[in-house]
XYZ file of C-alpha atoms in Angstrom:
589
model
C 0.000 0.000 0.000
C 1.279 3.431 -0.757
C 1.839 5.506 2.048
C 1.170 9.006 0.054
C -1.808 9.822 -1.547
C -1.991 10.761 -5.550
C -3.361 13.757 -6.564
C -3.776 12.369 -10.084
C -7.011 12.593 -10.480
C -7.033 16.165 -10.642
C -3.325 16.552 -12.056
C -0.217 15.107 -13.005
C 1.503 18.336 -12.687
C 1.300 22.086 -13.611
C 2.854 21.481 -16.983
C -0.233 18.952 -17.627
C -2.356 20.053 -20.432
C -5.340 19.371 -18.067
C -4.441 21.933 -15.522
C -3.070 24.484 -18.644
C -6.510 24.313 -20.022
C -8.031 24.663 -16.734
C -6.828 27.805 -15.930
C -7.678 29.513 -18.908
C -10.519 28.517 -18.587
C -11.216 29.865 -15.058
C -9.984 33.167 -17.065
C -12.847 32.525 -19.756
C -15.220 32.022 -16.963
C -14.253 35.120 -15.613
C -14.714 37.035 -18.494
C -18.377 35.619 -18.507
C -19.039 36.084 -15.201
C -18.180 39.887 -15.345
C -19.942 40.267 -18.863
C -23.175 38.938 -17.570
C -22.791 40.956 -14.361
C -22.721 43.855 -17.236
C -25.859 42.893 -19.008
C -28.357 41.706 -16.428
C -30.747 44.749 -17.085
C -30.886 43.405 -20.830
C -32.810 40.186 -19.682
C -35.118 38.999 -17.689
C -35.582 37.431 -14.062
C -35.759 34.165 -15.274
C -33.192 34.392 -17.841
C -30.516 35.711 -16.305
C -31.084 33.113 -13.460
C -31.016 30.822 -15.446
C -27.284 32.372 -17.073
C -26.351 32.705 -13.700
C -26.385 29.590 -12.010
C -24.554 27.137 -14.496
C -21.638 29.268 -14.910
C -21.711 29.987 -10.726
C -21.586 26.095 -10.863
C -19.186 25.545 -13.549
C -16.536 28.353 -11.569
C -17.145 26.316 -8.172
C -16.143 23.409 -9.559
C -13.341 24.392 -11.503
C -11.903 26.473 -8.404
C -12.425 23.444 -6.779
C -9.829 21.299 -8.386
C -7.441 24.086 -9.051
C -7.407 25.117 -5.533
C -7.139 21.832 -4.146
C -4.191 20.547 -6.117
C -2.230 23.650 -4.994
C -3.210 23.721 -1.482
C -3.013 19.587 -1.095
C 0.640 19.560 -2.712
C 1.371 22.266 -0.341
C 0.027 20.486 2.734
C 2.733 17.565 1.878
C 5.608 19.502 1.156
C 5.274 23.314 2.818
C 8.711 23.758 0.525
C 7.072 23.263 -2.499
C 7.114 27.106 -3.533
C 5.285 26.677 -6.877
C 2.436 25.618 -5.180
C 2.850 28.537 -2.364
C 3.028 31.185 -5.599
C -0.069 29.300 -7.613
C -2.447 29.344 -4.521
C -1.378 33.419 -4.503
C -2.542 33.788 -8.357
C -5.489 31.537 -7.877
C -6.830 34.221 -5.275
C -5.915 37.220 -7.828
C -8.014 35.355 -10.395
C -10.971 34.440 -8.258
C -11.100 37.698 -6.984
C -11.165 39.228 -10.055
C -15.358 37.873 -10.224
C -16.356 39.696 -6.854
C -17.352 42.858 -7.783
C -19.945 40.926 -10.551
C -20.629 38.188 -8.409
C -21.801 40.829 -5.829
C -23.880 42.469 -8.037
C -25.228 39.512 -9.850
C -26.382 38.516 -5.851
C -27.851 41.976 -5.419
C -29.840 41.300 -8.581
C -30.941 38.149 -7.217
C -31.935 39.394 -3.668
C -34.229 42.251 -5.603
C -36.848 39.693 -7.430
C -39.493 39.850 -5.535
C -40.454 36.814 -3.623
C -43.774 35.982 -4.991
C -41.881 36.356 -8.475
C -39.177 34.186 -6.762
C -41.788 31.390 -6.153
C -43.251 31.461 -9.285
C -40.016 30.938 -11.093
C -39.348 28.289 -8.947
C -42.178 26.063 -9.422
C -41.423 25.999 -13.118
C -37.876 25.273 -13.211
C -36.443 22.069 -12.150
C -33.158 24.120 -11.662
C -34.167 26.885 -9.020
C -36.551 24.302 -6.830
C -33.120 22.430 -6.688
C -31.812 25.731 -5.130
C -34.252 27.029 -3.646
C -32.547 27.351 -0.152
C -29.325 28.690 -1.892
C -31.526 31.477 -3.221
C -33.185 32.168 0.001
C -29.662 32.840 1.203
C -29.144 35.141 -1.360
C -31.414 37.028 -0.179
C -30.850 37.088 3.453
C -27.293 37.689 2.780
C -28.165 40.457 0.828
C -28.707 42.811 3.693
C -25.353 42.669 4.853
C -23.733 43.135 1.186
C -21.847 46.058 0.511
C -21.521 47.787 -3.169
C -19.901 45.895 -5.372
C -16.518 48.496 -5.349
C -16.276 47.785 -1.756
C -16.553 44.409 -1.900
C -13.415 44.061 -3.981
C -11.890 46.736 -2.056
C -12.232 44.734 0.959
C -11.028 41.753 -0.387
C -8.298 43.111 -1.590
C -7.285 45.124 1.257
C -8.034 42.097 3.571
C -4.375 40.229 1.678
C -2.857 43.032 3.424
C -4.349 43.598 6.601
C -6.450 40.731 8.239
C -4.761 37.815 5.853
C -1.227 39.753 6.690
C -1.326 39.519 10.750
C -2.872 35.903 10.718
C 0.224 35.124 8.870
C 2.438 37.068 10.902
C 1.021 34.671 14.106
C 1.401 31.429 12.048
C 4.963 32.599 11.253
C 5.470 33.973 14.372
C 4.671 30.685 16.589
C 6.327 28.427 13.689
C 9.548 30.143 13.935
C 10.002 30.896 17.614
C 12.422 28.499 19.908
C 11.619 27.331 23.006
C 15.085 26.372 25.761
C 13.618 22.989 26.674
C 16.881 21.957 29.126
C 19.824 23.693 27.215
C 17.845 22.867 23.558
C 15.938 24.951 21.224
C 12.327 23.598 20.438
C 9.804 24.759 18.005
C 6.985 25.578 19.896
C 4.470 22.914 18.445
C 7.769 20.125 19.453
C 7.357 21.394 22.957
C 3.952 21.407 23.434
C 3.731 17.817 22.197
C 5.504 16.735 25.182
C 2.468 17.582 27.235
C 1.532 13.443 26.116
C 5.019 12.434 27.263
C 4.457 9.644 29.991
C 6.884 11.719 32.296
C 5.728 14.013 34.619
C 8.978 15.606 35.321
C 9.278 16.193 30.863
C 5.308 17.520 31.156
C 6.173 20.321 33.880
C 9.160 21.181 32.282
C 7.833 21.884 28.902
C 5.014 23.822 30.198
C 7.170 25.971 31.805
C 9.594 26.193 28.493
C 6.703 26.910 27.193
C 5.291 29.997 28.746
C 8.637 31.515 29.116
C 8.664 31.048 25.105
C 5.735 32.964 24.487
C 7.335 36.213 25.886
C 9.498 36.370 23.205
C 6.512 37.048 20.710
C 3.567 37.743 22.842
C 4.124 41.555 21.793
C 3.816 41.222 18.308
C 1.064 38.276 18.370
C -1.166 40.792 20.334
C -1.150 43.520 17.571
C -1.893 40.977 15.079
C -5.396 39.706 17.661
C -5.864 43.748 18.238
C -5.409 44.273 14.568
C -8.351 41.053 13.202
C -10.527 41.981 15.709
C -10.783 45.668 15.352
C -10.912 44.663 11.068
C -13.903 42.207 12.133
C -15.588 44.944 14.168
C -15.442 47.634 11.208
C -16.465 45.100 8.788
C -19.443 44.065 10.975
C -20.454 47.620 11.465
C -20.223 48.315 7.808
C -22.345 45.435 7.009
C -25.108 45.894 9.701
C -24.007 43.106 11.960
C -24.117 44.052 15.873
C -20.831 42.061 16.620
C -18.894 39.167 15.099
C -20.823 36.416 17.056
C -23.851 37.915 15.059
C -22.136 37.501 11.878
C -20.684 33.861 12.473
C -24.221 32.672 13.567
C -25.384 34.151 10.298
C -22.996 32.598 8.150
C -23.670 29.085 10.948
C -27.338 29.507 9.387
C -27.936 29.165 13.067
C -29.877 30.542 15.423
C -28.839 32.353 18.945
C -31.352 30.192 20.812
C -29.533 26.837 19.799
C -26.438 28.709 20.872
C -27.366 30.207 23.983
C -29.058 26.375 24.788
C -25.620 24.572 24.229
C -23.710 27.175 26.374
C -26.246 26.493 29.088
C -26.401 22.899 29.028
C -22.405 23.124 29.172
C -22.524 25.565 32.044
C -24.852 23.390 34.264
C -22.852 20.203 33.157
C -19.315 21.426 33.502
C -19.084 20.456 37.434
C -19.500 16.956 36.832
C -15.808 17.595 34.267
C -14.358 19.270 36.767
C -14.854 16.273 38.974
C -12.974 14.195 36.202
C -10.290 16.442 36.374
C -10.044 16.587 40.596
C -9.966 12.877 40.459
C -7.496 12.669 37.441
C -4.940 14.859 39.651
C -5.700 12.757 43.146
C -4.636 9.542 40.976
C -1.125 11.489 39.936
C -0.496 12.548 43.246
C -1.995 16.204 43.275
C -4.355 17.206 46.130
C -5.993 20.822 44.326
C -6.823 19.788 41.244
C -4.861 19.084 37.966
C -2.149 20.694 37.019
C -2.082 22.495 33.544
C 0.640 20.465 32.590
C -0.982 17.118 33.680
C -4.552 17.308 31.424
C -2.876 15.557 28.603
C -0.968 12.926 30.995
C -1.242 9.641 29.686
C -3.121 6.863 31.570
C -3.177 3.639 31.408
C -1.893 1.446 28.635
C -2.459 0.513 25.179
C 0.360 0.044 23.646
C -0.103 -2.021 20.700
C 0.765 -1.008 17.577
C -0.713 -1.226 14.461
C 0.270 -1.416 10.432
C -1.134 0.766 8.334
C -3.008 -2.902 6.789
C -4.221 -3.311 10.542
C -5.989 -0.172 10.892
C -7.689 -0.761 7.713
C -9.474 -3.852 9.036
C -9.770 -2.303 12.403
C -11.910 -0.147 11.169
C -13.618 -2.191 8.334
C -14.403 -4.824 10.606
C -15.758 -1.608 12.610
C -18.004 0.046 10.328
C -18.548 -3.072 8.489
C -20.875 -4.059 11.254
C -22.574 -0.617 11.639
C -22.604 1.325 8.136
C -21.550 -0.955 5.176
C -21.708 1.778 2.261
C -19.331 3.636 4.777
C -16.973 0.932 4.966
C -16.860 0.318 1.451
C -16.021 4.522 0.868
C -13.623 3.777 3.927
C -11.976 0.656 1.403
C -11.697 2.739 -1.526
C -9.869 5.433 0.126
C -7.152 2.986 1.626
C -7.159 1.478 -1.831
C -7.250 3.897 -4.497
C -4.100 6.723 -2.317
C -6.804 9.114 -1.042
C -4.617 8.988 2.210
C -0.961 10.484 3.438
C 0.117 8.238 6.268
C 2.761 9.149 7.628
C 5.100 12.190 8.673
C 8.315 13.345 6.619
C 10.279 16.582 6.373
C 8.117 19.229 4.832
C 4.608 17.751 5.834
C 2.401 19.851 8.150
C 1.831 17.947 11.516
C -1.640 17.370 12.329
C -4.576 15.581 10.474
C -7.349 16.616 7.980
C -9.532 16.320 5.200
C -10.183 17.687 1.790
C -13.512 17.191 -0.083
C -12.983 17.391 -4.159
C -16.292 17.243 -5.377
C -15.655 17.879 -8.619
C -14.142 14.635 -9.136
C -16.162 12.877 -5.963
C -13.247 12.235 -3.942
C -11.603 13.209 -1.225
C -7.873 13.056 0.577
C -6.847 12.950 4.320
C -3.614 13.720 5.553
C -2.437 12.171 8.638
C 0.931 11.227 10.534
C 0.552 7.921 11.695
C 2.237 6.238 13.998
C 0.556 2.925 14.415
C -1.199 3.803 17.776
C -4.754 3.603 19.074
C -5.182 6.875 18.745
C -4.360 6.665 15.053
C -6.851 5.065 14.311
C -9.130 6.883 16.063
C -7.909 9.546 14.246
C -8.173 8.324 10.941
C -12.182 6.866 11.836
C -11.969 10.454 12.605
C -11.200 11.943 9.031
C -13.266 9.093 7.278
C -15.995 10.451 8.997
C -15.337 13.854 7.360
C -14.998 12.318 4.201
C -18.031 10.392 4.586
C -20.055 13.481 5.302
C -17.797 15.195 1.713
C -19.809 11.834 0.128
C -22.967 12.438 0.930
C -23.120 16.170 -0.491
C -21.130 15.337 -3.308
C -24.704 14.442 -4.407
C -25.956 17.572 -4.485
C -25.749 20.332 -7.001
C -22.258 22.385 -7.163
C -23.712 25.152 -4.854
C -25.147 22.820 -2.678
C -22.436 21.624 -1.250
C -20.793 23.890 1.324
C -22.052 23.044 5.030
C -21.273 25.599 7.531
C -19.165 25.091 10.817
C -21.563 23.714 13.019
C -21.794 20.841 11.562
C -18.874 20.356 10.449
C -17.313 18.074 13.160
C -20.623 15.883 13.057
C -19.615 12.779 11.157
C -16.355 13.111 11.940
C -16.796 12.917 16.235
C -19.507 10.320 15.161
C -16.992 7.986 13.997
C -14.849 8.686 17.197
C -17.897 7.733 19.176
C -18.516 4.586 17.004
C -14.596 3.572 17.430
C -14.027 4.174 20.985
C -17.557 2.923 22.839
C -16.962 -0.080 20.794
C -13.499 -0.233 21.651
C -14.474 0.086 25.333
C -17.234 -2.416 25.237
C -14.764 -4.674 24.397
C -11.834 -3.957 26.531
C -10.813 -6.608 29.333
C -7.614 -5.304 30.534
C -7.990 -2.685 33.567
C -5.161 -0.576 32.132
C -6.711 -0.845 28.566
C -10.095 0.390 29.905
C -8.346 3.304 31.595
C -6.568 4.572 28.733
C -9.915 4.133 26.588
C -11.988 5.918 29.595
C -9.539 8.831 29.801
C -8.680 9.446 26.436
C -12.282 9.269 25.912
C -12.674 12.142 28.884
C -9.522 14.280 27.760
C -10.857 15.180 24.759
C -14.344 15.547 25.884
C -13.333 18.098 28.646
C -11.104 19.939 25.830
C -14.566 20.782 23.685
C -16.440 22.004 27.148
C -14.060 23.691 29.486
C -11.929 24.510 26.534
C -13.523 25.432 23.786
C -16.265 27.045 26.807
C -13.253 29.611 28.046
C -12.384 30.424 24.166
C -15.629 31.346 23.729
C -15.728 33.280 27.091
C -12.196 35.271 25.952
C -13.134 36.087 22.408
C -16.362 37.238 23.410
C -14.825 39.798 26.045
C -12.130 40.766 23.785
C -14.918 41.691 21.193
C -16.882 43.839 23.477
C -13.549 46.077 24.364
C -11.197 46.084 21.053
C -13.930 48.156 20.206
C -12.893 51.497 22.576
C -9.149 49.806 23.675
C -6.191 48.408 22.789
C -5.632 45.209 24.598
C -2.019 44.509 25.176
C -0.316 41.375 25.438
C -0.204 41.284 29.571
C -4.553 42.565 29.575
C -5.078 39.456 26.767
C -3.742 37.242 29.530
C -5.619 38.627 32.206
C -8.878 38.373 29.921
C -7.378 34.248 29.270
C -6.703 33.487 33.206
C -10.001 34.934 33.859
C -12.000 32.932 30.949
C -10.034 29.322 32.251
C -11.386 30.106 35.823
C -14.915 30.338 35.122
C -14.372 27.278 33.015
C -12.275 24.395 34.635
C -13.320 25.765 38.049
C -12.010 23.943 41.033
C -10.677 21.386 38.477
C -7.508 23.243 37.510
C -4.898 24.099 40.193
C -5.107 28.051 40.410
C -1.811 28.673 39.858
C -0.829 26.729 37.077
C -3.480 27.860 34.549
C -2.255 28.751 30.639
C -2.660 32.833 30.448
C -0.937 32.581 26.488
C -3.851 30.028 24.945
C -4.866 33.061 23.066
C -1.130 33.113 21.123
C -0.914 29.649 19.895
C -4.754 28.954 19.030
C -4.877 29.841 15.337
C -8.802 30.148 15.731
C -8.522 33.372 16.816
C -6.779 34.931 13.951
C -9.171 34.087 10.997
C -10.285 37.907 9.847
C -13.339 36.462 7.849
C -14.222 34.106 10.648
C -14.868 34.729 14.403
C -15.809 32.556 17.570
C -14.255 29.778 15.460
C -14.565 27.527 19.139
C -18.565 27.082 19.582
C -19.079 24.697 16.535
C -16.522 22.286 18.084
C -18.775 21.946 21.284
C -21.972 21.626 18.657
C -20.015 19.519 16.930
C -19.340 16.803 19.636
C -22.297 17.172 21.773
C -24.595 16.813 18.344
C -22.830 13.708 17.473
C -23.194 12.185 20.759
C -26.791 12.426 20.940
C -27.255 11.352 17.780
C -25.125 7.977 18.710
C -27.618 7.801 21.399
C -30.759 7.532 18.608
C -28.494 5.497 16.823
C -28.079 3.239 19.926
C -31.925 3.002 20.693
C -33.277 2.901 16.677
C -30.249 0.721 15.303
C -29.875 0.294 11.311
C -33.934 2.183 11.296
C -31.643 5.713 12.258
C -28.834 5.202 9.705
C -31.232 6.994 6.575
C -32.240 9.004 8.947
C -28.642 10.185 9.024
C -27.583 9.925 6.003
C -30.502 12.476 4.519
C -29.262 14.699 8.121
C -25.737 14.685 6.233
C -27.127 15.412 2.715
C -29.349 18.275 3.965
C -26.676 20.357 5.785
C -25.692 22.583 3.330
C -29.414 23.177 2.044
C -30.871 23.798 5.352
C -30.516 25.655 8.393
C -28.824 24.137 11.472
C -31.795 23.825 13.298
C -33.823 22.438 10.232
C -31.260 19.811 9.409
C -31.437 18.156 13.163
C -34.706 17.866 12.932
C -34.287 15.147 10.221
C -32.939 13.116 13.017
C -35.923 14.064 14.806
C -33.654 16.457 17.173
C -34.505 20.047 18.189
C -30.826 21.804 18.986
C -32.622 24.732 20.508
C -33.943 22.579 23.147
C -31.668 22.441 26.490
C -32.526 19.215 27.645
C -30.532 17.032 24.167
C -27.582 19.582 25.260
C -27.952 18.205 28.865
C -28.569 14.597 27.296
C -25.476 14.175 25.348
C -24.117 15.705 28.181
C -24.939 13.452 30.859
C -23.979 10.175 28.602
C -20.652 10.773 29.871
C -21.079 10.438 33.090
C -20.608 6.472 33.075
C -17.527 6.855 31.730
C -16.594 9.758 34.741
C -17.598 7.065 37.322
C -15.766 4.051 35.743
C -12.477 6.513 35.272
C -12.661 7.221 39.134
C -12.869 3.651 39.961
C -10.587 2.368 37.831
C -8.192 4.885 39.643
C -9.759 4.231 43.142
C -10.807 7.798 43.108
C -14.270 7.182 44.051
């Protein structure tokens, strides 16, 4: 099996007369997109819809592969500098459609609705996107004129765009002294999993000390995205950025305001995890920081790349067979990058390509557990890339709430199987708290990122925060969190420097849908639990619908309403069996 995936389906290469063609013809489609932009007035409503839409379809796709093969080629070699200076042109040329695309919107957003309907019900094509034009026109309200649209785009490569990459260089660069050795940062946060304690403290330590070499800087790059994401949000009508992302969500502040709730009322019950994770490694106040990621237990087997395949065959075999068989192909056919080499990013991820219905994951595997888990993980976002690959080109974009669904699905489906099954104490205590660590990171986490972004947001507004308030505003955020779970004094006051989330300027409060995301999937493996094979269409059609539907309107397809507390408190609660067998299998009880 080849460890690296093939991006030959899309390209051999940038001299292939595929690709060549390709981008001139993103350049014709320009040109058409701009000249009907030009002419609308000379047709009518249903015409120029009907204009509209295929080429709107024909760019999406075409961007599609183009973009991908850059950024993918990229994302496997970060020296490849062709692909670096090709992903920079591609943005040129796709920008070059936003002042007509904006304008061709506008258009849309001014047909009347009863005209709307009517055209609708007589073309096949617009009942297909009927949802995407009702977005239209909501979106509509919060469009600028088509000169500042491009203005803002373009200005954005230099402001917004130009801090978040002054952070990403910023915390890829900087050293860390780790005893008498320079680290990059991401090397010594890694040893937070080391089974030492002594190697845990003293990399969290190396690593605070670290960020005061660039917490300066890193702070006017945050000061500088949020103040651009408050102007832009005032410019477009928008009361704040959490206002806008629950827009774009298609979401509405009730589900919101239910999950935070449901997390708030629930979040003693983690902190009782954590109190009873730090009594088993000898620490009478609560964790330490630099114990949450402490390994427990054991599982040490390892597995080949051939082994996880029918781990998690044998796996989904049993509960989704057209999901194994998409799981097969993608071992089979080099949809996947194992394993880590010089130039690769770190991490894992996945990359839809609709146009050619495919996708490819990148991982670095190392033949653990938790690699597999990781890779059920991925499959699960390429499962979800599956099931809207039927739709229409403009129906395929889902938005980032549920995002993380079929991916933290799978987890759920891998590791309550895997725990079910276990007969070893130390086995069951490494599933049980792995199980717990990265539940309590989407709650008390992702719950104080919310908290800090949120505050920041309200003051950036009237202040500058420098880098030593940002910290205060962090500390503060992780008390209300973890709680009593945490030791006071050993809480992490620079989260808000190495969290990339923060430092998207088209894309605040990028911490909520991960909470959604987990909590959603959980209860819906609880109505997969109770219904059995009866839920899986159920799901499925769930999957298909996100990008045509709101949040809300989706769920209900599973027959869940996400702006009710009590499935929050639900999904929720489902953990705490797990809590109670963690403390006894530590004798924490």
């Amino acid at each position: 099996m080849n460890g690296e995936w093939s991006l030959n389906a899309l390209y051999s290469g940038y001299e292939d007369p595929a690709y060549l063609a390709d981008e001139q013809k993103a350049d014709v489609l320009g040109e058409q997109i701009n000249a009907l932009a030009d002419t609308l007035e000379e047709r009518n409503e249903r015409e120029n819809l009907l204009a509209a839409l295929p080429l709107l379809e024909q760019e999406a796709d075409l961007y599609d592969k183009l973009f991908n093969f850059s950024a993918l080629r990229q994302e496997a070699n970060t020296a490849d500098e062709k692909s670096a200076s090709r992903l920079g042109s591609l943005s040129q040329k796709n920008s070059r459609t936003t002042k007509a695309k904006t304008r061709i919107f506008s258009y849309i957003a001014r047909i009347p609705e009863s005209e709307m309907e009517a055209l609708i019900a007589q073309e096949p094509l617009l009942q297909e996107y009927r949802y995407y034009l009702q977005c239209i026109r909501e979106d509509d309200r919060y469009l600028l004129n088509g000169d500042v649209e491009e203005a803002l785009a373009k200005y954005g490569m230099s402001g917004g765009d130009a801090w978040a990459d002054l952070q990403a260089y910023l915390t890829s660069s900087v050293k860390a002294d780790y005893q008498g050795k320079p680290l990059t940062l991401s090397a010594v946060r890694n040893l937070a999993y080391d089974a030492d304690p002594e190697v845990r403290r003293q990399a969290y330590e190396a690593e605070l000390a670290c960020y005061e070499k660039i917490k300066d800087a890193v702070a006017f790059s945050l000061n500088s995205i949020k103040m651009q994401a408050i102007s832009e949000c005032e410019l477009r009508g928008f009361a704040s950025p959490l206002e806008k992302t629950l827009h774009e969500s298609r979401m509405r502040r009730e589900t919101l305001d239910a999950l935070l709730e449901a997390m708030q009322e629930y979040m003693p019950k983690f902190w009782e995890y954590l109190r009873a994770k730090g009594r088993a490694l000898g620490h009478a106040d609560g964790l330490p920081w630099y114990d949450l990621f402490a390994p427990m237990g054991s599982n040490g087997k390892k597995y080949t790349v051939e082994e996880a395949e029918a781990y998690l065959l044998q796996v989904f075999g049993a509960f989704n067979p057209k999901m194994a068989e998409i799981m097969h192909k993608a071992f089979r056919e080099e949809w996947i990058d194992f394993f880590p080499r010089e130039g690769k990013v770190g991490g894992a991820f996945c990359a839809g390509i609709p146009a050619i219905r495919q996708f490819r994951i990148l991982t670095n595997f190392d033949g653990s557990f938790n690699s597999i888990t990781t890779l059920g993980h991925e499959l699960g976002h390429g499962y979800h890339d599956f099931m809207v690959q039927e739709n229409r080109p403009l129906n395929r974009s889902y938005s980032m709430p549920v995002a993380e669904t079929a991916s933290t699905f799978n987890e759920n489906v891998i590791l309550e199987e895997a725990l079910e099954k276990a007969e070893d104490k130390e086995e069951q205590l490494a599933l049980a708290e792995g199980e717990l660590m990265e539940v309590t990171q989407i709650i008390c986490d992702i719950y104080s990122r919310f908290l800090f972004e949120q505050e920041v947001c309200a003051r950036r507004k009237d202040e500058f925060l420098f880098a030593d308030q940002l910290c205060e505003l962090m500390l503060k955020a992780q008390r209300q969190a973890y709680g009593n779970g945490i030791a006071a004094d050993t809480l992490h006051p620079y989260m808000w420097v190495c969290k990339s989330h923060y430092y998207g300027p088209d894309l605040a409060f990028y911490n909520f849908p991960y909470a959604f995301g987990g909590l959603f999937a959980r209860g819906l493996y609880a109505k997969y639990r109770a219904e059995g094979k009866n839920f899986l269409p159920k799901y499925d059609a769930m999957l298909r619908a996100t990008p045509t539907a709101s949040v809300e309107e989706a769920a209900a397809i599973c027959g869940v309403d996400v702006t009710d507390k009590q499935f929050w408190l639900s999904s929720l609660q489902s953990y705490t069996p797990t809590i109670e067998l963690f403390k006894q299998l530590t004798g924490q009880c």
